[in-house]
Amino acid sequence: MKKKIIAFLQNAALVLYAMFAIFPLLWLVILSFKHDRDMFNTTFIFTPTLENYRMLFSDGEYIGYFLDNIIVSFGAIALSIIVGVPAAYALARFDFKGRDGIAFTFLSFRFAPEILVVLPLFLLYQELGLYDTYVGLIWVFQVLSLPLLIWILRGYFEDISVEVENAARLDGYSWWQVFIKIVMPLIRPGLVASALLSLIFVWNNFTFSLLLAGQDVTTTTVAMLQYVASDTVHYGQMAGAVLIASLPIIILALSIQKHLVRGLSMGSVKG
Amino acid sequence: MAKLTLKNLNKSFYKNREAIHAVSDLSIETKDGEFVALLGPSGCGKSTTLRMIAGLEDITSGEVLIGERKLNDLHPKDRNIGLAFENYAMYPPLSVYDNISFNMRAKNVPKETIKKEIDKMASLLDLKDLLAMNPSALSGGQKQRVNIARALIRRPEVLLLDEPLSHLDGKVRQKMRTEIKHLHNEINCTTIIVTHDQLEAMALADRIAIIKDGVLQQFGTPLEVFNHPQNEFVAGFIGEPPMNIFTVFATFKEGSVYLVSKNGKLRFNVPDKYKDYLEEGKEYRFGIRPTDISVVTDDQPYSTELNVTVFENVGEECRIHIKIEEDNILSIVSEEIYKLDTGDGIKIKFDSDRIHIFDVNTGERVEKQKVLI
């Protein structure tokens, strides 16, 4: 009986917390179906309208922003994986001078607030012609996602016994085959989790997107500003845009939830 | 099956710009089907040697041969060796069956053949019930059996075992040791075992190679290395409890040779043949095993008289410890049980055929000629 009461209280607490956490999202959904004129005079009672969404998609601009966001985010993550996986492997496996120094340097990329580096980067990008380009944004986003990827994967590589790799080599695989067929499957949970977390960082980034791009390449986060017009703020359209922008991440996170939990509780690859 | 030959094998690498010689000029030749142990303290280069044989480590210079076939530049998979790793090194996501068959699947062996081979291996190593399990569900001893099965399934000419018992404890270790010995009798494959446990090497191997700092100290049968250690290191490393070793002076008196401990407390006669090997007044290292000292209770001749410091009776034997120098204790192990107490005076006798005298500087045994067993 006592157990039941405790379980009930626990569940009640969780429900309360869930409401607290989800409420802003619910508020957004409501806003996105309201006319601008209803925005401030009613709370729950209004005539729902799809006008906001129609406005978003009518000129096709929003789709462009959305695609831009996808290109730079996934581009940055792909680049991070290509660079980060070998880097993490080297930092975990090879004993070379300054190994910990290099690992720490990677981590230090995340120490400073973005605004600190944005001015020099802005000037550099102007000079190099990277300003307002896909390559430019991918380049700077990769700096955000790489440290996380390297540090999570390094732990995974360290957990894999070198002897497993040796054994596979004795079994007739080349170094590359060992890496692809033996090592990669063992780090997959970590790779998925760290890639998703990095993706979230990059997807939601505002500072760099705003200051290093904005005309030719515009991400959804920056595009939100357009709904702040000189005469009024189009809260409804903004809410709709935010909702659509967060959909990919929500869908991704839900679909790989299992990996995510396993991937972040490290040490799960030991045999 | 074949004989394995190591010819002047060298391995050096650089750390902080300093050359480190992990293995220096190691030459060992095994017979076909022989069980050889590479024995030495950790970091002595024995595992490096094994890895060079397996092809996991580059050879700085020298040759590794199986029969007449030179292995130096062959890929590990082409060397025809099997290696059982110290940490078992199983692929965690695969079942035991898939772990063992991994090698054959990599070579695209037909499924039926794989099944047959594994069945054979399973009955040889008693793995039938484990085949469907995952590595994480196995005990240490079971993992080691799977590990060995995996090495054997490729029908190697030479089987390499890297510290196979070091992660097992107590009883399992004993049992596995017997199993490995039994397995070797069964398959009769040339086998190299790397170990730091002298007891393991003595129990398993036909011949033992004792290595220190990458240099081969002695290569011989267990009896040879036990009875005639070539230097002080081998003498101290082999045997449990360890050999008593202390510094002595040689003095000649009336045609006989006497050895005197540094503080003069111990003084005893050694056989006359040592006259040819020892110089008067020079320092030597004298060694004798605890089991080669006997307590004299009647009027028989004895070597020296001392007072007991600690006495232990462990049932099947008793151990007497005598402090002979400030930091040196002479131990005696006797199967005959005495009743002694701290401070009791006893007469002891060194078995004169079983004493070992080493040069104080080089550590080499003084009598250089080969002694036959």
XYZ file of C-alpha atoms in Angstrom, chain A:
271
model
C 0.000 0.000 0.000
C 2.747 2.372 1.028
C 4.619 1.514 -2.134
C 1.588 2.376 -4.213
C 1.275 5.782 -2.604
C 4.943 6.503 -3.223
C 4.624 5.365 -6.830
C 1.576 7.579 -7.259
C 3.352 10.590 -5.802
C 6.339 9.968 -8.010
C 4.159 9.809 -11.086
C 2.279 12.908 -10.052
C 5.551 14.774 -9.664
C 6.650 13.618 -13.100
C 3.372 14.710 -14.663
C 3.700 18.115 -13.022
C 7.223 18.476 -14.310
C 6.209 17.328 -17.784
C 3.465 19.963 -17.871
C 5.940 22.587 -16.754
C 8.409 21.526 -19.442
C 5.925 21.118 -22.251
C 3.849 24.199 -21.574
C 5.952 26.616 -23.638
C 5.639 24.239 -26.546
C 1.892 24.041 -26.073
C 1.766 27.839 -25.910
C 3.609 27.962 -29.240
C 1.153 25.583 -30.849
C -1.739 27.724 -29.673
C -0.093 30.921 -30.902
C 0.620 29.455 -34.294
C -3.096 28.881 -34.900
C -4.190 32.352 -33.837
C -4.864 35.437 -35.916
C -2.686 38.397 -35.113
C -5.756 40.189 -33.811
C -6.528 37.416 -31.302
C -2.985 37.351 -30.055
C -3.455 39.374 -26.891
C -7.163 39.341 -26.166
C -7.955 35.651 -25.693
C -6.079 32.767 -24.246
C -7.723 29.478 -25.118
C -10.915 30.511 -26.849
C -10.422 31.648 -30.436
C -11.146 30.568 -34.003
C -8.192 28.515 -35.192
C -6.682 29.570 -38.494
C -4.030 28.202 -40.813
C -3.307 31.690 -42.068
C 0.062 31.827 -40.320
C 1.237 28.632 -41.970
C -0.116 29.739 -45.319
C 1.893 32.961 -45.001
C 5.010 31.007 -44.079
C 4.909 28.850 -47.154
C 3.205 31.131 -49.666
C 6.329 32.886 -50.877
C 8.538 29.822 -50.462
C 11.144 31.772 -48.553
C 10.764 29.831 -45.373
C 11.451 26.573 -47.199
C 14.676 28.140 -48.408
C 15.745 29.028 -44.867
C 14.863 25.566 -43.727
C 16.964 23.995 -46.471
C 19.854 26.316 -45.636
C 19.656 25.175 -42.041
C 19.704 21.541 -43.094
C 22.658 22.054 -45.420
C 24.879 23.849 -42.915
C 23.924 21.666 -39.929
C 24.284 18.315 -41.602
C 27.328 19.543 -43.479
C 28.986 20.536 -40.227
C 28.129 17.224 -38.567
C 29.358 15.226 -41.552
C 32.625 17.152 -41.522
C 32.925 16.639 -37.752
C 32.448 12.906 -38.128
C 34.973 12.649 -40.940
C 37.551 14.587 -38.916
C 36.483 13.641 -35.406
C 36.362 9.852 -35.625
C 39.992 9.460 -36.743
C 41.062 12.195 -34.324
C 39.341 10.496 -31.401
C 40.871 7.185 -32.426
C 44.360 8.673 -32.551
C 43.908 10.429 -29.218
C 42.739 7.199 -27.630
C 45.184 4.781 -29.199
C 48.481 6.372 -30.047
C 50.941 7.540 -27.473
C 52.459 10.710 -28.874
C 53.899 13.871 -27.472
C 51.334 16.457 -26.456
C 48.419 14.060 -26.752
C 46.533 15.401 -23.767
C 47.437 18.931 -24.749
C 45.818 18.467 -28.138
C 42.750 16.821 -26.633
C 42.412 19.713 -24.221
C 42.820 22.227 -27.016
C 39.854 20.677 -28.792
C 37.795 20.933 -25.648
C 38.859 24.548 -25.153
C 37.048 25.513 -28.361
C 33.940 25.389 -26.253
C 35.230 27.493 -23.383
C 34.817 30.963 -24.816
C 31.393 32.435 -25.541
C 30.695 32.600 -29.253
C 30.432 36.355 -29.214
C 34.090 36.558 -28.187
C 35.402 35.061 -31.404
C 32.771 36.335 -33.768
C 34.383 39.712 -34.464
C 37.785 38.404 -35.586
C 36.018 35.662 -37.486
C 33.805 38.249 -39.178
C 36.849 40.179 -40.390
C 38.633 37.019 -41.473
C 35.583 35.753 -43.311
C 35.236 39.073 -45.150
C 38.852 38.789 -46.287
C 38.639 35.141 -47.265
C 35.319 35.441 -49.015
C 33.707 32.965 -46.663
C 31.190 35.467 -45.360
C 27.609 34.475 -46.061
C 28.516 31.158 -47.717
C 27.627 27.554 -46.923
C 31.294 26.634 -46.552
C 31.827 29.474 -44.103
C 28.997 28.459 -41.813
C 29.805 24.751 -42.034
C 33.372 25.599 -41.140
C 32.498 27.532 -38.027
C 29.762 25.111 -36.914
C 32.169 22.246 -37.195
C 34.255 23.955 -34.519
C 31.219 23.773 -32.239
C 30.428 20.133 -32.800
C 33.889 18.630 -33.101
C 34.988 18.840 -29.431
C 31.906 17.022 -28.175
C 32.280 14.322 -30.782
C 35.964 13.806 -30.084
C 35.603 13.667 -26.335
C 32.706 11.240 -26.304
C 34.230 8.976 -28.943
C 37.664 9.005 -27.343
C 36.158 7.341 -24.289
C 34.530 4.751 -26.517
C 37.750 3.945 -28.337
C 39.602 3.647 -25.048
C 37.033 1.125 -23.886
C 37.732 -1.154 -26.822
C 40.646 -3.420 -26.032
C 43.542 -3.055 -28.468
C 43.663 -6.814 -28.463
C 40.285 -6.957 -30.178
C 41.844 -5.057 -33.061
C 44.907 -7.276 -33.007
C 42.739 -10.360 -33.014
C 40.861 -9.108 -36.058
C 44.122 -8.435 -37.840
C 45.230 -11.987 -37.110
C 41.879 -13.113 -38.440
C 42.868 -11.695 -41.780
C 41.532 -8.173 -41.927
C 43.525 -5.176 -43.042
C 43.750 -2.204 -40.732
C 40.950 -0.424 -42.587
C 38.696 -3.450 -42.535
C 39.289 -3.818 -38.811
C 38.345 -0.204 -38.337
C 35.186 -0.389 -40.423
C 33.988 -3.869 -39.493
C 35.057 -4.236 -35.859
C 35.709 -0.865 -34.311
C 32.964 1.228 -35.897
C 30.097 -1.050 -34.835
C 31.405 -0.952 -31.273
C 31.400 2.838 -31.106
C 28.104 3.289 -32.943
C 26.011 4.177 -29.877
C 28.515 6.862 -28.950
C 28.710 8.141 -32.473
C 24.944 8.423 -32.800
C 24.534 10.148 -29.443
C 27.351 12.629 -29.903
C 26.347 13.384 -33.474
C 22.795 14.133 -32.408
C 23.862 16.340 -29.522
C 26.223 18.227 -31.814
C 23.452 18.559 -34.361
C 21.217 20.166 -31.751
C 23.929 22.670 -30.865
C 24.497 23.555 -34.464
C 20.866 23.556 -35.547
C 19.906 26.017 -32.831
C 22.904 28.273 -33.234
C 22.011 31.922 -33.594
C 25.106 34.061 -33.037
C 27.234 32.719 -35.867
C 24.311 32.398 -38.263
C 23.370 35.991 -37.635
C 26.789 37.596 -37.784
C 28.615 35.462 -40.334
C 25.720 35.040 -42.772
C 22.228 36.334 -43.285
C 21.565 37.281 -46.893
C 22.454 34.433 -49.241
C 22.532 31.836 -46.524
C 19.919 32.266 -43.842
C 19.132 29.711 -41.183
C 15.718 29.433 -39.563
C 16.974 30.899 -36.290
C 17.977 34.108 -38.045
C 14.871 34.081 -40.220
C 12.744 34.461 -37.082
C 13.860 38.085 -36.922
C 11.941 38.830 -40.099
C 8.665 38.407 -38.281
C 9.537 41.374 -36.159
C 8.303 44.068 -38.504
C 8.610 47.808 -37.876
C 4.922 48.207 -37.092
C 4.087 44.872 -35.489
C 5.469 41.542 -34.388
C 3.912 38.583 -36.243
C 3.812 36.275 -33.273
C 1.664 33.722 -35.053
C 4.012 33.288 -37.980
C 6.991 33.259 -35.667
C 5.434 30.510 -33.561
C 4.701 28.446 -36.641
C 8.236 28.921 -37.924
C 9.742 27.894 -34.595
C 7.567 24.809 -34.444
C 8.538 23.669 -37.897
C 12.189 24.416 -37.193
C 12.196 22.210 -34.110
C 10.422 19.314 -35.798
C 13.474 17.629 -37.384
C 15.342 17.528 -34.094
C 12.336 16.210 -32.207
C 11.746 13.494 -34.798
C 15.429 12.523 -34.852
C 15.693 12.434 -31.077
C 12.581 10.277 -30.745
C 13.658 7.836 -33.404
C 17.093 7.220 -31.913
C 16.094 7.569 -28.288
C 17.323 4.082 -27.496
C 20.784 4.794 -28.873
C 20.862 8.116 -27.127
C 20.430 6.692 -23.646
C 22.845 3.854 -24.282
C 25.323 6.113 -25.988
C 25.580 8.561 -23.169
C 25.862 5.947 -20.434
C 29.384 5.128 -21.442
C 31.349 1.941 -20.961
C 28.614 -0.143 -22.496
C 30.901 -1.703 -25.077
C 32.979 -3.789 -22.695
C 32.722 -7.472 -23.411
